[in-house]
């Protein structure tokens, strides 16, 4: 679908090598309904294929990154209807993106909104960001990775509190517990996310994609398998022109010019 046809997101290219998706259902605090998620995945997949893009940013607005999955869409659903809608399955596409994705979060990141941020590779938060998994208040549990990704990121004790008892984290707490990369003012958080994305997008593209895959493998495998995977990726990069360029440029004391080959 052409970017101009999207109804629930806005697509922008704010800096060299950077693709930005704004979630755009402000009246529903960017609740993540099916059409929005499909558009988001389509837009990200197009950027993932685009050689001119090196890093993506997902953001909401100042008040809300996203207040979760759309409750109206699922309130009366049966398990089979949820499965037929592919309610959570479509989120799997996010995991398949090869390029880094940064969540720029201000205001509410609740339920699926928190899970969407967690599914990104890095998070830049505004001082007003609030992270929470309030699904317990609706008689359910997180369904898009909250229990798993939070436990792996901030540990069991705090995850239990968040998931069982709707404990919410402020931006400062999220930084303290290692959930976010940095916290900035509401005026500046998106700029900082775009700056971070621009810096990553200027680096050797094949190595950046390999680095993302290797770090993510740390969450999938025992250490020995992860180390083996990392080593294979490291050796494989010696087949790229960028490895030769990077190391030659270092020895010649000049800046490398990456070709992405
Ligand atoms: N789904 C659908 N609509 C939502 C929504 C959601 N998750 N969150 C907010 N909205 C809608 C409200 O229904 C309301 O719509 P109307 O104006 O048409 O009535 C509008 O957004 C404004 O919301 P409020 O009137 O509630 O505004 P508030 O300022 O009092 O509160 C809020 C804001 C704290 C974000 C509150 O709306 C809220 O708690 N939202 C729900 C958060 C939640 O429970 N998220 C988890 C969803 S389940 C999930 O995500 C499952 C999963 O793991 C994938």
JSON list of N, CA, C and O and ligand atoms in Angstrom, two decimals, residues 25-33 63-64 66-74 82 87-88 91 108-115 132-138 140-146 166 168, ligand 1:
[
{"chain": "A", "resi": 25, "resn": "UNK", "atom": "N", "xyz": [-3.68, 7.53, 16.05]},
{"chain": "A", "resi": 25, "resn": "UNK", "atom": "CA", "xyz": [-5.09, 7.46, 16.47]},
{"chain": "A", "resi": 25, "resn": "UNK", "atom": "C", "xyz": [-5.21, 8.25, 17.77]},
{"chain": "A", "resi": 25, "resn": "UNK", "atom": "O", "xyz": [-5.49, 7.68, 18.83]},
{"chain": "A", "resi": 26, "resn": "UNK", "atom": "N", "xyz": [-4.97, 9.56, 17.73]},
{"chain": "A", "resi": 26, "resn": "UNK", "atom": "CA", "xyz": [-4.84, 10.33, 18.97]},
{"chain": "A", "resi": 26, "resn": "UNK", "atom": "C", "xyz": [-6.07, 10.26, 19.86]},
{"chain": "A", "resi": 26, "resn": "UNK", "atom": "O", "xyz": [-5.95, 10.26, 21.08]},
{"chain": "A", "resi": 27, "resn": "UNK", "atom": "N", "xyz": [-7.27, 10.17, 19.26]},
{"chain": "A", "resi": 27, "resn": "UNK", "atom": "CA", "xyz": [-8.47, 10.17, 20.11]},
{"chain": "A", "resi": 27, "resn": "UNK", "atom": "C", "xyz": [-8.62, 8.89, 20.91]},
{"chain": "A", "resi": 27, "resn": "UNK", "atom": "O", "xyz": [-9.36, 8.83, 21.88]},
{"chain": "A", "resi": 28, "resn": "UNK", "atom": "N", "xyz": [-7.94, 7.82, 20.49]},
{"chain": "A", "resi": 28, "resn": "UNK", "atom": "CA", "xyz": [-7.99, 6.56, 21.24]},
{"chain": "A", "resi": 28, "resn": "UNK", "atom": "C", "xyz": [-6.64, 6.27, 21.88]},
{"chain": "A", "resi": 28, "resn": "UNK", "atom": "O", "xyz": [-6.31, 5.11, 22.13]},
{"chain": "A", "resi": 29, "resn": "UNK", "atom": "N", "xyz": [-5.88, 7.32, 22.17]},
{"chain": "A", "resi": 29, "resn": "UNK", "atom": "CA", "xyz": [-4.55, 7.14, 22.78]},
{"chain": "A", "resi": 29, "resn": "UNK", "atom": "C", "xyz": [-3.71, 6.12, 22.00]},
{"chain": "A", "resi": 29, "resn": "UNK", "atom": "O", "xyz": [-2.97, 5.33, 22.56]},
{"chain": "A", "resi": 30, "resn": "UNK", "atom": "N", "xyz": [-3.89, 6.16, 20.69]},
{"chain": "A", "resi": 30, "resn": "UNK", "atom": "CA", "xyz": [-3.14, 5.26, 19.78]},
{"chain": "A", "resi": 30, "resn": "UNK", "atom": "C", "xyz": [-3.36, 3.78, 20.09]},
{"chain": "A", "resi": 30, "resn": "UNK", "atom": "O", "xyz": [-2.44, 2.96, 19.93]},
{"chain": "A", "resi": 31, "resn": "UNK", "atom": "N", "xyz": [-4.57, 3.43, 20.55]},
{"chain": "A", "resi": 31, "resn": "UNK", "atom": "CA", "xyz": [-4.87, 2.01, 20.77]},
{"chain": "A", "resi": 31, "resn": "UNK", "atom": "C", "xyz": [-4.58, 1.24, 19.48]},
{"chain": "A", "resi": 31, "resn": "UNK", "atom": "O", "xyz": [-4.91, 1.67, 18.38]},
{"chain": "A", "resi": 32, "resn": "UNK", "atom": "N", "xyz": [-3.94, 0.09, 19.68]},
{"chain": "A", "resi": 32, "resn": "UNK", "atom": "CA", "xyz": [-3.38, -0.65, 18.53]},
{"chain": "A", "resi": 32, "resn": "UNK", "atom": "C", "xyz": [-4.42, -1.60, 17.96]},
{"chain": "A", "resi": 32, "resn": "UNK", "atom": "O", "xyz": [-4.48, -2.78, 18.34]},
{"chain": "A", "resi": 33, "resn": "UNK", "atom": "N", "xyz": [-5.28, -1.11, 17.08]},
{"chain": "A", "resi": 33, "resn": "UNK", "atom": "CA", "xyz": [-6.23, -2.03, 16.46]},
{"chain": "A", "resi": 33, "resn": "UNK", "atom": "C", "xyz": [-5.58, -2.76, 15.28]},
{"chain": "A", "resi": 33, "resn": "UNK", "atom": "O", "xyz": [-4.44, -2.44, 14.87]},
{"chain": "A", "resi": 63, "resn": "UNK", "atom": "N", "xyz": [1.32, 12.69, 24.44]},
{"chain": "A", "resi": 63, "resn": "UNK", "atom": "CA", "xyz": [0.50, 12.12, 25.52]},
{"chain": "A", "resi": 63, "resn": "UNK", "atom": "C", "xyz": [0.52, 10.61, 25.56]},
{"chain": "A", "resi": 63, "resn": "UNK", "atom": "O", "xyz": [0.33, 10.00, 26.61]},
{"chain": "A", "resi": 64, "resn": "UNK", "atom": "N", "xyz": [0.67, 10.00, 24.38]},
{"chain": "A", "resi": 64, "resn": "UNK", "atom": "CA", "xyz": [0.59, 8.54, 24.36]},
{"chain": "A", "resi": 64, "resn": "UNK", "atom": "C", "xyz": [1.45, 7.95, 23.25]},
{"chain": "A", "resi": 64, "resn": "UNK", "atom": "O", "xyz": [1.32, 8.37, 22.09]},
{"chain": "A", "resi": 66, "resn": "UNK", "atom": "N", "xyz": [1.27, 4.45, 23.03]},
{"chain": "A", "resi": 66, "resn": "UNK", "atom": "CA", "xyz": [0.07, 3.66, 22.71]},
{"chain": "A", "resi": 66, "resn": "UNK", "atom": "C", "xyz": [-0.49, 3.10, 24.01]},
{"chain": "A", "resi": 66, "resn": "UNK", "atom": "O", "xyz": [0.27, 2.65, 24.88]},
{"chain": "A", "resi": 67, "resn": "UNK", "atom": "N", "xyz": [-1.83, 3.14, 24.13]},
{"chain": "A", "resi": 67, "resn": "UNK", "atom": "CA", "xyz": [-2.48, 2.69, 25.37]},
{"chain": "A", "resi": 67, "resn": "UNK", "atom": "C", "xyz": [-2.88, 1.23, 25.29]},
{"chain": "A", "resi": 67, "resn": "UNK", "atom": "O", "xyz": [-3.79, 0.79, 26.00]},
{"chain": "A", "resi": 68, "resn": "UNK", "atom": "N", "xyz": [-2.24, 0.47, 24.40]},
{"chain": "A", "resi": 68, "resn": "UNK", "atom": "CA", "xyz": [-2.48, -0.97, 24.38]},
{"chain": "A", "resi": 68, "resn": "UNK", "atom": "C", "xyz": [-3.26, -1.43, 23.17]},
{"chain": "A", "resi": 68, "resn": "UNK", "atom": "O", "xyz": [-3.63, -0.63, 22.31]},
{"chain": "A", "resi": 69, "resn": "UNK", "atom": "N", "xyz": [-3.52, -2.73, 23.16]},
{"chain": "A", "resi": 69, "resn": "UNK", "atom": "CA", "xyz": [-4.36, -3.28, 22.11]},
{"chain": "A", "resi": 69, "resn": "UNK", "atom": "C", "xyz": [-5.74, -2.64, 22.23]},
{"chain": "A", "resi": 69, "resn": "UNK", "atom": "O", "xyz": [-6.11, -2.15, 23.30]},
{"chain": "A", "resi": 70, "resn": "UNK", "atom": "N", "xyz": [-6.49, -2.65, 21.13]},
{"chain": "A", "resi": 70, "resn": "UNK", "atom": "CA", "xyz": [-7.80, -1.99, 21.13]},
{"chain": "A", "resi": 70, "resn": "UNK", "atom": "C", "xyz": [-8.81, -2.87, 21.86]},
{"chain": "A", "resi": 70, "resn": "UNK", "atom": "O", "xyz": [-9.16, -3.95, 21.39]},
{"chain": "A", "resi": 71, "resn": "UNK", "atom": "N", "xyz": [-9.25, -2.37, 23.02]},
{"chain": "A", "resi": 71, "resn": "UNK", "atom": "CA", "xyz": [-10.12, -3.18, 23.88]},
{"chain": "A", "resi": 71, "resn": "UNK", "atom": "C", "xyz": [-11.48, -3.41, 23.22]},
{"chain": "A", "resi": 71, "resn": "UNK", "atom": "O", "xyz": [-12.04, -4.51, 23.28]},
{"chain": "A", "resi": 72, "resn": "UNK", "atom": "N", "xyz": [-11.98, -2.40, 22.50]},
{"chain": "A", "resi": 72, "resn": "UNK", "atom": "CA", "xyz": [-13.26, -2.55, 21.83]},
{"chain": "A", "resi": 72, "resn": "UNK", "atom": "C", "xyz": [-13.24, -3.65, 20.78]},
{"chain": "A", "resi": 72, "resn": "UNK", "atom": "O", "xyz": [-14.24, -4.36, 20.57]},
{"chain": "A", "resi": 73, "resn": "UNK", "atom": "N", "xyz": [-12.09, -3.82, 20.15]},
{"chain": "A", "resi": 73, "resn": "UNK", "atom": "CA", "xyz": [-11.98, -4.79, 19.08]},
{"chain": "A", "resi": 73, "resn": "UNK", "atom": "C", "xyz": [-12.04, -6.24, 19.60]},
{"chain": "A", "resi": 73, "resn": "UNK", "atom": "O", "xyz": [-12.43, -7.14, 18.88]},
{"chain": "A", "resi": 74, "resn": "UNK", "atom": "N", "xyz": [-11.64, -6.43, 20.86]},
{"chain": "A", "resi": 74, "resn": "UNK", "atom": "CA", "xyz": [-11.53, -7.81, 21.35]},
{"chain": "A", "resi": 74, "resn": "UNK", "atom": "C", "xyz": [-12.50, -8.15, 22.48]},
{"chain": "A", "resi": 74, "resn": "UNK", "atom": "O", "xyz": [-12.61, -9.32, 22.87]},
{"chain": "A", "resi": 82, "resn": "UNK", "atom": "N", "xyz": [-10.28, -14.55, 18.06]},
{"chain": "A", "resi": 82, "resn": "UNK", "atom": "CA", "xyz": [-8.97, -13.90, 18.28]},
{"chain": "A", "resi": 82, "resn": "UNK", "atom": "C", "xyz": [-7.93, -14.53, 17.36]},
{"chain": "A", "resi": 82, "resn": "UNK", "atom": "O", "xyz": [-7.12, -13.83, 16.75]},
{"chain": "A", "resi": 87, "resn": "UNK", "atom": "N", "xyz": [-4.81, -11.89, 15.95]},
{"chain": "A", "resi": 87, "resn": "UNK", "atom": "CA", "xyz": [-4.71, -10.71, 16.80]},
{"chain": "A", "resi": 87, "resn": "UNK", "atom": "C", "xyz": [-3.27, -10.40, 17.20]},
{"chain": "A", "resi": 87, "resn": "UNK", "atom": "O", "xyz": [-2.81, -9.27, 17.11]},
{"chain": "A", "resi": 88, "resn": "UNK", "atom": "N", "xyz": [-2.55, -11.43, 17.64]},
{"chain": "A", "resi": 88, "resn": "UNK", "atom": "CA", "xyz": [-1.17, -11.22, 18.06]},
{"chain": "A", "resi": 88, "resn": "UNK", "atom": "C", "xyz": [-0.19, -11.70, 16.99]},
{"chain": "A", "resi": 88, "resn": "UNK", "atom": "O", "xyz": [0.93, -11.20, 16.89]},
{"chain": "A", "resi": 91, "resn": "UNK", "atom": "N", "xyz": [2.06, -9.48, 15.04]},
{"chain": "A", "resi": 91, "resn": "UNK", "atom": "CA", "xyz": [3.22, -8.87, 15.71]},
{"chain": "A", "resi": 91, "resn": "UNK", "atom": "C", "xyz": [4.51, -9.58, 15.35]},
{"chain": "A", "resi": 91, "resn": "UNK", "atom": "O", "xyz": [5.60, -9.01, 15.48]},
{"chain": "A", "resi": 108, "resn": "UNK", "atom": "N", "xyz": [1.71, 7.59, 27.77]},
{"chain": "A", "resi": 108, "resn": "UNK", "atom": "CA", "xyz": [1.34, 6.20, 28.08]},
{"chain": "A", "resi": 108, "resn": "UNK", "atom": "C", "xyz": [1.98, 5.19, 27.12]},
{"chain": "A", "resi": 108, "resn": "UNK", "atom": "O", "xyz": [1.84, 5.30, 25.90]},
{"chain": "A", "resi": 109, "resn": "UNK", "atom": "N", "xyz": [2.65, 4.21, 27.71]},
{"chain": "A", "resi": 109, "resn": "UNK", "atom": "CA", "xyz": [3.04, 3.00, 26.97]},
{"chain": "A", "resi": 109, "resn": "UNK", "atom": "C", "xyz": [2.48, 1.85, 27.79]},
{"chain": "A", "resi": 109, "resn": "UNK", "atom": "O", "xyz": [3.16, 1.30, 28.66]},
{"chain": "A", "resi": 110, "resn": "UNK", "atom": "N", "xyz": [1.20, 1.55, 27.56]},
{"chain": "A", "resi": 110, "resn": "UNK", "atom": "CA", "xyz": [0.49, 0.58, 28.39]},
{"chain": "A", "resi": 110, "resn": "UNK", "atom": "C", "xyz": [0.12, -0.65, 27.59]},
{"chain": "A", "resi": 110, "resn": "UNK", "atom": "O", "xyz": [-0.18, -0.56, 26.40]},
{"chain": "A", "resi": 111, "resn": "UNK", "atom": "N", "xyz": [0.09, -1.80, 28.26]},
{"chain": "A", "resi": 111, "resn": "UNK", "atom": "CA", "xyz": [-0.33, -3.03, 27.61]},
{"chain": "A", "resi": 111, "resn": "UNK", "atom": "C", "xyz": [0.46, -3.27, 26.34]},
{"chain": "A", "resi": 111, "resn": "UNK", "atom": "O", "xyz": [1.70, -3.25, 26.34]},
{"chain": "A", "resi": 112, "resn": "UNK", "atom": "N", "xyz": [-0.27, -3.43, 25.23]},
{"chain": "A", "resi": 112, "resn": "UNK", "atom": "CA", "xyz": [0.40, -3.63, 23.94]},
{"chain": "A", "resi": 112, "resn": "UNK", "atom": "C", "xyz": [1.33, -2.48, 23.57]},
{"chain": "A", "resi": 112, "resn": "UNK", "atom": "O", "xyz": [2.29, -2.67, 22.81]},
{"chain": "A", "resi": 113, "resn": "UNK", "atom": "N", "xyz": [1.09, -1.29, 24.10]},
{"chain": "A", "resi": 113, "resn": "UNK", "atom": "CA", "xyz": [1.98, -0.14, 23.84]},
{"chain": "A", "resi": 113, "resn": "UNK", "atom": "C", "xyz": [3.34, -0.36, 24.48]},
{"chain": "A", "resi": 113, "resn": "UNK", "atom": "O", "xyz": [4.38, -0.09, 23.88]},
{"chain": "A", "resi": 114, "resn": "UNK", "atom": "N", "xyz": [3.32, -0.87, 25.71]},
{"chain": "A", "resi": 114, "resn": "UNK", "atom": "CA", "xyz": [4.58, -1.20, 26.39]},
{"chain": "A", "resi": 114, "resn": "UNK", "atom": "C", "xyz": [5.26, -2.36, 25.64]},
{"chain": "A", "resi": 114, "resn": "UNK", "atom": "O", "xyz": [6.48, -2.35, 25.43]},
{"chain": "A", "resi": 115, "resn": "UNK", "atom": "N", "xyz": [4.44, -3.32, 25.21]},
{"chain": "A", "resi": 115, "resn": "UNK", "atom": "CA", "xyz": [4.99, -4.49, 24.51]},
{"chain": "A", "resi": 115, "resn": "UNK", "atom": "C", "xyz": [5.58, -4.10, 23.16]},
{"chain": "A", "resi": 115, "resn": "UNK", "atom": "O", "xyz": [6.59, -4.66, 22.72]},
{"chain": "A", "resi": 132, "resn": "UNK", "atom": "N", "xyz": [3.56, 0.34, 31.54]},
{"chain": "A", "resi": 132, "resn": "UNK", "atom": "CA", "xyz": [2.76, -0.53, 32.40]},
{"chain": "A", "resi": 132, "resn": "UNK", "atom": "C", "xyz": [2.11, -1.66, 31.63]},
{"chain": "A", "resi": 132, "resn": "UNK", "atom": "O", "xyz": [1.96, -1.59, 30.40]},
{"chain": "A", "resi": 133, "resn": "UNK", "atom": "N", "xyz": [1.75, -2.70, 32.37]},
{"chain": "A", "resi": 133, "resn": "UNK", "atom": "CA", "xyz": [1.01, -3.85, 31.79]},
{"chain": "A", "resi": 133, "resn": "UNK", "atom": "C", "xyz": [-0.27, -4.02, 32.60]},
{"chain": "A", "resi": 133, "resn": "UNK", "atom": "O", "xyz": [-0.36, -4.88, 33.48]},
{"chain": "A", "resi": 134, "resn": "UNK", "atom": "N", "xyz": [-1.29, -3.20, 32.29]},
{"chain": "A", "resi": 134, "resn": "UNK", "atom": "CA", "xyz": [-2.50, -3.22, 33.12]},
{"chain": "A", "resi": 134, "resn": "UNK", "atom": "C", "xyz": [-3.53, -4.27, 32.71]},
{"chain": "A", "resi": 134, "resn": "UNK", "atom": "O", "xyz": [-4.68, -4.22, 33.16]},
{"chain": "A", "resi": 135, "resn": "UNK", "atom": "N", "xyz": [-3.13, -5.26, 31.89]},
{"chain": "A", "resi": 135, "resn": "UNK", "atom": "CA", "xyz": [-4.11, -6.24, 31.41]},
{"chain": "A", "resi": 135, "resn": "UNK", "atom": "C", "xyz": [-4.85, -6.95, 32.53]},
{"chain": "A", "resi": 135, "resn": "UNK", "atom": "O", "xyz": [-5.99, -7.38, 32.36]},
{"chain": "A", "resi": 136, "resn": "UNK", "atom": "N", "xyz": [-4.18, -7.08, 33.69]},
{"chain": "A", "resi": 136, "resn": "UNK", "atom": "CA", "xyz": [-4.81, -7.80, 34.82]},
{"chain": "A", "resi": 136, "resn": "UNK", "atom": "C", "xyz": [-6.12, -7.13, 35.20]},
{"chain": "A", "resi": 136, "resn": "UNK", "atom": "O", "xyz": [-7.07, -7.78, 35.64]},
{"chain": "A", "resi": 137, "resn": "UNK", "atom": "N", "xyz": [-6.20, -5.81, 34.97]},
{"chain": "A", "resi": 137, "resn": "UNK", "atom": "CA", "xyz": [-7.44, -5.07, 35.29]},
{"chain": "A", "resi": 137, "resn": "UNK", "atom": "C", "xyz": [-8.57, -5.43, 34.34]},
{"chain": "A", "resi": 137, "resn": "UNK", "atom": "O", "xyz": [-9.73, -5.09, 34.59]},
{"chain": "A", "resi": 138, "resn": "UNK", "atom": "N", "xyz": [-8.23, -6.05, 33.22]},
{"chain": "A", "resi": 138, "resn": "UNK", "atom": "CA", "xyz": [-9.25, -6.44, 32.23]},
{"chain": "A", "resi": 138, "resn": "UNK", "atom": "C", "xyz": [-9.54, -7.93, 32.31]},
{"chain": "A", "resi": 138, "resn": "UNK", "atom": "O", "xyz": [-10.27, -8.48, 31.48]},
{"chain": "A", "resi": 140, "resn": "UNK", "atom": "N", "xyz": [-7.26, -10.31, 31.93]},
{"chain": "A", "resi": 140, "resn": "UNK", "atom": "CA", "xyz": [-6.36, -11.09, 31.06]},
{"chain": "A", "resi": 140, "resn": "UNK", "atom": "C", "xyz": [-4.90, -10.83, 31.47]},
{"chain": "A", "resi": 140, "resn": "UNK", "atom": "O", "xyz": [-4.64, -10.22, 32.51]},
{"chain": "A", "resi": 141, "resn": "UNK", "atom": "N", "xyz": [-4.00, -11.31, 30.65]},
{"chain": "A", "resi": 141, "resn": "UNK", "atom": "CA", "xyz": [-2.57, -11.07, 30.88]},
{"chain": "A", "resi": 141, "resn": "UNK", "atom": "C", "xyz": [-1.98, -10.47, 29.60]},
{"chain": "A", "resi": 141, "resn": "UNK", "atom": "O", "xyz": [-2.64, -10.48, 28.55]},
{"chain": "A", "resi": 142, "resn": "UNK", "atom": "N", "xyz": [-0.77, -9.95, 29.65]},
{"chain": "A", "resi": 142, "resn": "UNK", "atom": "CA", "xyz": [-0.15, -9.45, 28.41]},
{"chain": "A", "resi": 142, "resn": "UNK", "atom": "C", "xyz": [-0.10, -10.58, 27.37]},
{"chain": "A", "resi": 142, "resn": "UNK", "atom": "O", "xyz": [0.13, -11.74, 27.74]},
{"chain": "A", "resi": 143, "resn": "UNK", "atom": "N", "xyz": [-0.33, -10.22, 26.11]},
{"chain": "A", "resi": 143, "resn": "UNK", "atom": "CA", "xyz": [-0.36, -11.27, 25.08]},
{"chain": "A", "resi": 143, "resn": "UNK", "atom": "C", "xyz": [0.65, -11.06, 23.97]},
{"chain": "A", "resi": 143, "resn": "UNK", "atom": "O", "xyz": [0.79, -11.90, 23.08]},
{"chain": "A", "resi": 144, "resn": "UNK", "atom": "N", "xyz": [1.35, -9.93, 24.00]},
{"chain": "A", "resi": 144, "resn": "UNK", "atom": "CA", "xyz": [2.27, -9.63, 22.89]},
{"chain": "A", "resi": 144, "resn": "UNK", "atom": "C", "xyz": [3.71, -9.51, 23.40]},
{"chain": "A", "resi": 144, "resn": "UNK", "atom": "O", "xyz": [4.47, -8.68, 22.93]},
{"chain": "A", "resi": 145, "resn": "UNK", "atom": "N", "xyz": [4.02, -10.35, 24.38]},
{"chain": "A", "resi": 145, "resn": "UNK", "atom": "CA", "xyz": [5.43, -10.43, 24.78]},
{"chain": "A", "resi": 145, "resn": "UNK", "atom": "C", "xyz": [5.77, -9.82, 26.12]},
{"chain": "A", "resi": 145, "resn": "UNK", "atom": "O", "xyz": [6.91, -9.92, 26.59]},
{"chain": "A", "resi": 146, "resn": "UNK", "atom": "N", "xyz": [4.81, -9.17, 26.78]},
{"chain": "A", "resi": 146, "resn": "UNK", "atom": "CA", "xyz": [5.10, -8.45, 28.02]},
{"chain": "A", "resi": 146, "resn": "UNK", "atom": "C", "xyz": [5.74, -9.31, 29.10]},
{"chain": "A", "resi": 146, "resn": "UNK", "atom": "O", "xyz": [6.75, -8.93, 29.69]},
{"chain": "A", "resi": 166, "resn": "UNK", "atom": "N", "xyz": [-0.34, -4.33, 38.27]},
{"chain": "A", "resi": 166, "resn": "UNK", "atom": "CA", "xyz": [-0.39, -3.05, 37.55]},
{"chain": "A", "resi": 166, "resn": "UNK", "atom": "C", "xyz": [0.57, -2.00, 38.10]},
{"chain": "A", "resi": 166, "resn": "UNK", "atom": "O", "xyz": [0.25, -0.82, 38.15]},
{"chain": "A", "resi": 168, "resn": "UNK", "atom": "N", "xyz": [3.28, 0.52, 37.66]},
{"chain": "A", "resi": 168, "resn": "UNK", "atom": "CA", "xyz": [3.75, 1.26, 36.47]},
{"chain": "A", "resi": 168, "resn": "UNK", "atom": "C", "xyz": [5.12, 1.87, 36.73]},
{"chain": "A", "resi": 168, "resn": "UNK", "atom": "O", "xyz": [5.43, 2.22, 37.88]},
{"chain": "B", "resi": 1, "resn": "LIG", "atom": "N1", "xyz": [-8.43, 0.37, 23.54]},
{"chain": "B", "resi": 1, "resn": "LIG", "atom": "C1", "xyz": [-9.45, 1.06, 23.03]},
{"chain": "B", "resi": 1, "resn": "LIG", "atom": "N2", "xyz": [-9.73, 2.33, 23.33]},
{"chain": "B", "resi": 1, "resn": "LIG", "atom": "C2", "xyz": [-8.92, 2.94, 24.20]},
{"chain": "B", "resi": 1, "resn": "LIG", "atom": "C3", "xyz": [-7.82, 2.29, 24.78]},
{"chain": "B", "resi": 1, "resn": "LIG", "atom": "C4", "xyz": [-7.57, 0.95, 24.41]},
{"chain": "B", "resi": 1, "resn": "LIG", "atom": "N3", "xyz": [-6.53, 0.25, 24.88]},
{"chain": "B", "resi": 1, "resn": "LIG", "atom": "N4", "xyz": [-7.21, 3.17, 25.62]},
{"chain": "B", "resi": 1, "resn": "LIG", "atom": "C5", "xyz": [-7.88, 4.33, 25.55]},
{"chain": "B", "resi": 1, "resn": "LIG", "atom": "N5", "xyz": [-8.93, 4.19, 24.70]},
{"chain": "B", "resi": 1, "resn": "LIG", "atom": "C6", "xyz": [-9.94, 5.20, 24.36]},
{"chain": "B", "resi": 1, "resn": "LIG", "atom": "C7", "xyz": [-11.03, 5.28, 25.40]},
{"chain": "B", "resi": 1, "resn": "LIG", "atom": "O1", "xyz": [-11.98, 4.27, 25.22]},
{"chain": "B", "resi": 1, "resn": "LIG", "atom": "C8", "xyz": [-11.58, 6.66, 25.15]},
{"chain": "B", "resi": 1, "resn": "LIG", "atom": "O2", "xyz": [-12.41, 6.61, 24.02]},
{"chain": "B", "resi": 1, "resn": "LIG", "atom": "P1", "xyz": [-13.78, 7.53, 23.94]},
{"chain": "B", "resi": 1, "resn": "LIG", "atom": "O3", "xyz": [-13.26, 8.94, 23.99]},
{"chain": "B", "resi": 1, "resn": "LIG", "atom": "O4", "xyz": [-14.38, 7.14, 22.64]},
{"chain": "B", "resi": 1, "resn": "LIG", "atom": "O5", "xyz": [-14.58, 7.17, 25.16]},
{"chain": "B", "resi": 1, "resn": "LIG", "atom": "C9", "xyz": [-10.36, 7.45, 24.75]},
{"chain": "B", "resi": 1, "resn": "LIG", "atom": "O6", "xyz": [-9.37, 6.49, 24.36]},
{"chain": "B", "resi": 1, "resn": "LIG", "atom": "C10", "xyz": [-9.81, 8.24, 25.90]},
{"chain": "B", "resi": 1, "resn": "LIG", "atom": "O7", "xyz": [-9.60, 7.37, 27.00]},
{"chain": "B", "resi": 1, "resn": "LIG", "atom": "P2", "xyz": [-10.03, 7.75, 28.51]},
{"chain": "B", "resi": 1, "resn": "LIG", "atom": "O8", "xyz": [-11.34, 8.48, 28.50]},
{"chain": "B", "resi": 1, "resn": "LIG", "atom": "O9", "xyz": [-9.96, 6.50, 29.32]},
{"chain": "B", "resi": 1, "resn": "LIG", "atom": "O10", "xyz": [-8.86, 8.78, 28.89]},
{"chain": "B", "resi": 1, "resn": "LIG", "atom": "P3", "xyz": [-8.11, 8.96, 30.30]},
{"chain": "B", "resi": 1, "resn": "LIG", "atom": "O11", "xyz": [-7.22, 10.15, 30.12]},
{"chain": "B", "resi": 1, "resn": "LIG", "atom": "O12", "xyz": [-9.08, 8.97, 31.43]},
{"chain": "B", "resi": 1, "resn": "LIG", "atom": "O13", "xyz": [-7.20, 7.64, 30.47]},
{"chain": "B", "resi": 1, "resn": "LIG", "atom": "C11", "xyz": [-5.72, 5.85, 29.78]},
{"chain": "B", "resi": 1, "resn": "LIG", "atom": "C12", "xyz": [-6.19, 7.31, 29.55]},
{"chain": "B", "resi": 1, "resn": "LIG", "atom": "C13", "xyz": [-5.00, 5.78, 31.13]},
{"chain": "B", "resi": 1, "resn": "LIG", "atom": "C14", "xyz": [-4.75, 5.51, 28.66]},
{"chain": "B", "resi": 1, "resn": "LIG", "atom": "C15", "xyz": [-6.94, 4.91, 29.81]},
{"chain": "B", "resi": 1, "resn": "LIG", "atom": "O14", "xyz": [-7.69, 5.13, 28.62]},
{"chain": "B", "resi": 1, "resn": "LIG", "atom": "C16", "xyz": [-6.61, 3.45, 29.88]},
{"chain": "B", "resi": 1, "resn": "LIG", "atom": "O15", "xyz": [-6.35, 2.94, 30.96]},
{"chain": "B", "resi": 1, "resn": "LIG", "atom": "N6", "xyz": [-6.64, 2.75, 28.71]},
{"chain": "B", "resi": 1, "resn": "LIG", "atom": "C17", "xyz": [-6.53, 1.30, 28.65]},
{"chain": "B", "resi": 1, "resn": "LIG", "atom": "C18", "xyz": [-5.14, 0.80, 28.97]},
{"chain": "B", "resi": 1, "resn": "LIG", "atom": "C19", "xyz": [-5.13, -0.71, 28.94]},
{"chain": "B", "resi": 1, "resn": "LIG", "atom": "O16", "xyz": [-5.81, -1.38, 29.69]},
{"chain": "B", "resi": 1, "resn": "LIG", "atom": "N7", "xyz": [-4.32, -1.26, 28.03]},
{"chain": "B", "resi": 1, "resn": "LIG", "atom": "C20", "xyz": [-4.18, -2.70, 27.85]},
{"chain": "B", "resi": 1, "resn": "LIG", "atom": "C21", "xyz": [-5.03, -3.14, 26.70]},
{"chain": "B", "resi": 1, "resn": "LIG", "atom": "S1", "xyz": [-5.07, -4.91, 26.52]},
{"chain": "B", "resi": 1, "resn": "LIG", "atom": "C22", "xyz": [-3.64, -5.30, 25.69]},
{"chain": "B", "resi": 1, "resn": "LIG", "atom": "O17", "xyz": [-2.86, -4.46, 25.33]},
{"chain": "B", "resi": 1, "resn": "LIG", "atom": "C23", "xyz": [-3.42, -6.77, 25.41]},
{"chain": "B", "resi": 1, "resn": "LIG", "atom": "C24", "xyz": [-2.08, -7.11, 24.88]},
{"chain": "B", "resi": 1, "resn": "LIG", "atom": "O18", "xyz": [-1.18, -7.48, 25.62]},
{"chain": "B", "resi": 1, "resn": "LIG", "atom": "C25", "xyz": [-1.79, -7.09, 23.45]}
]
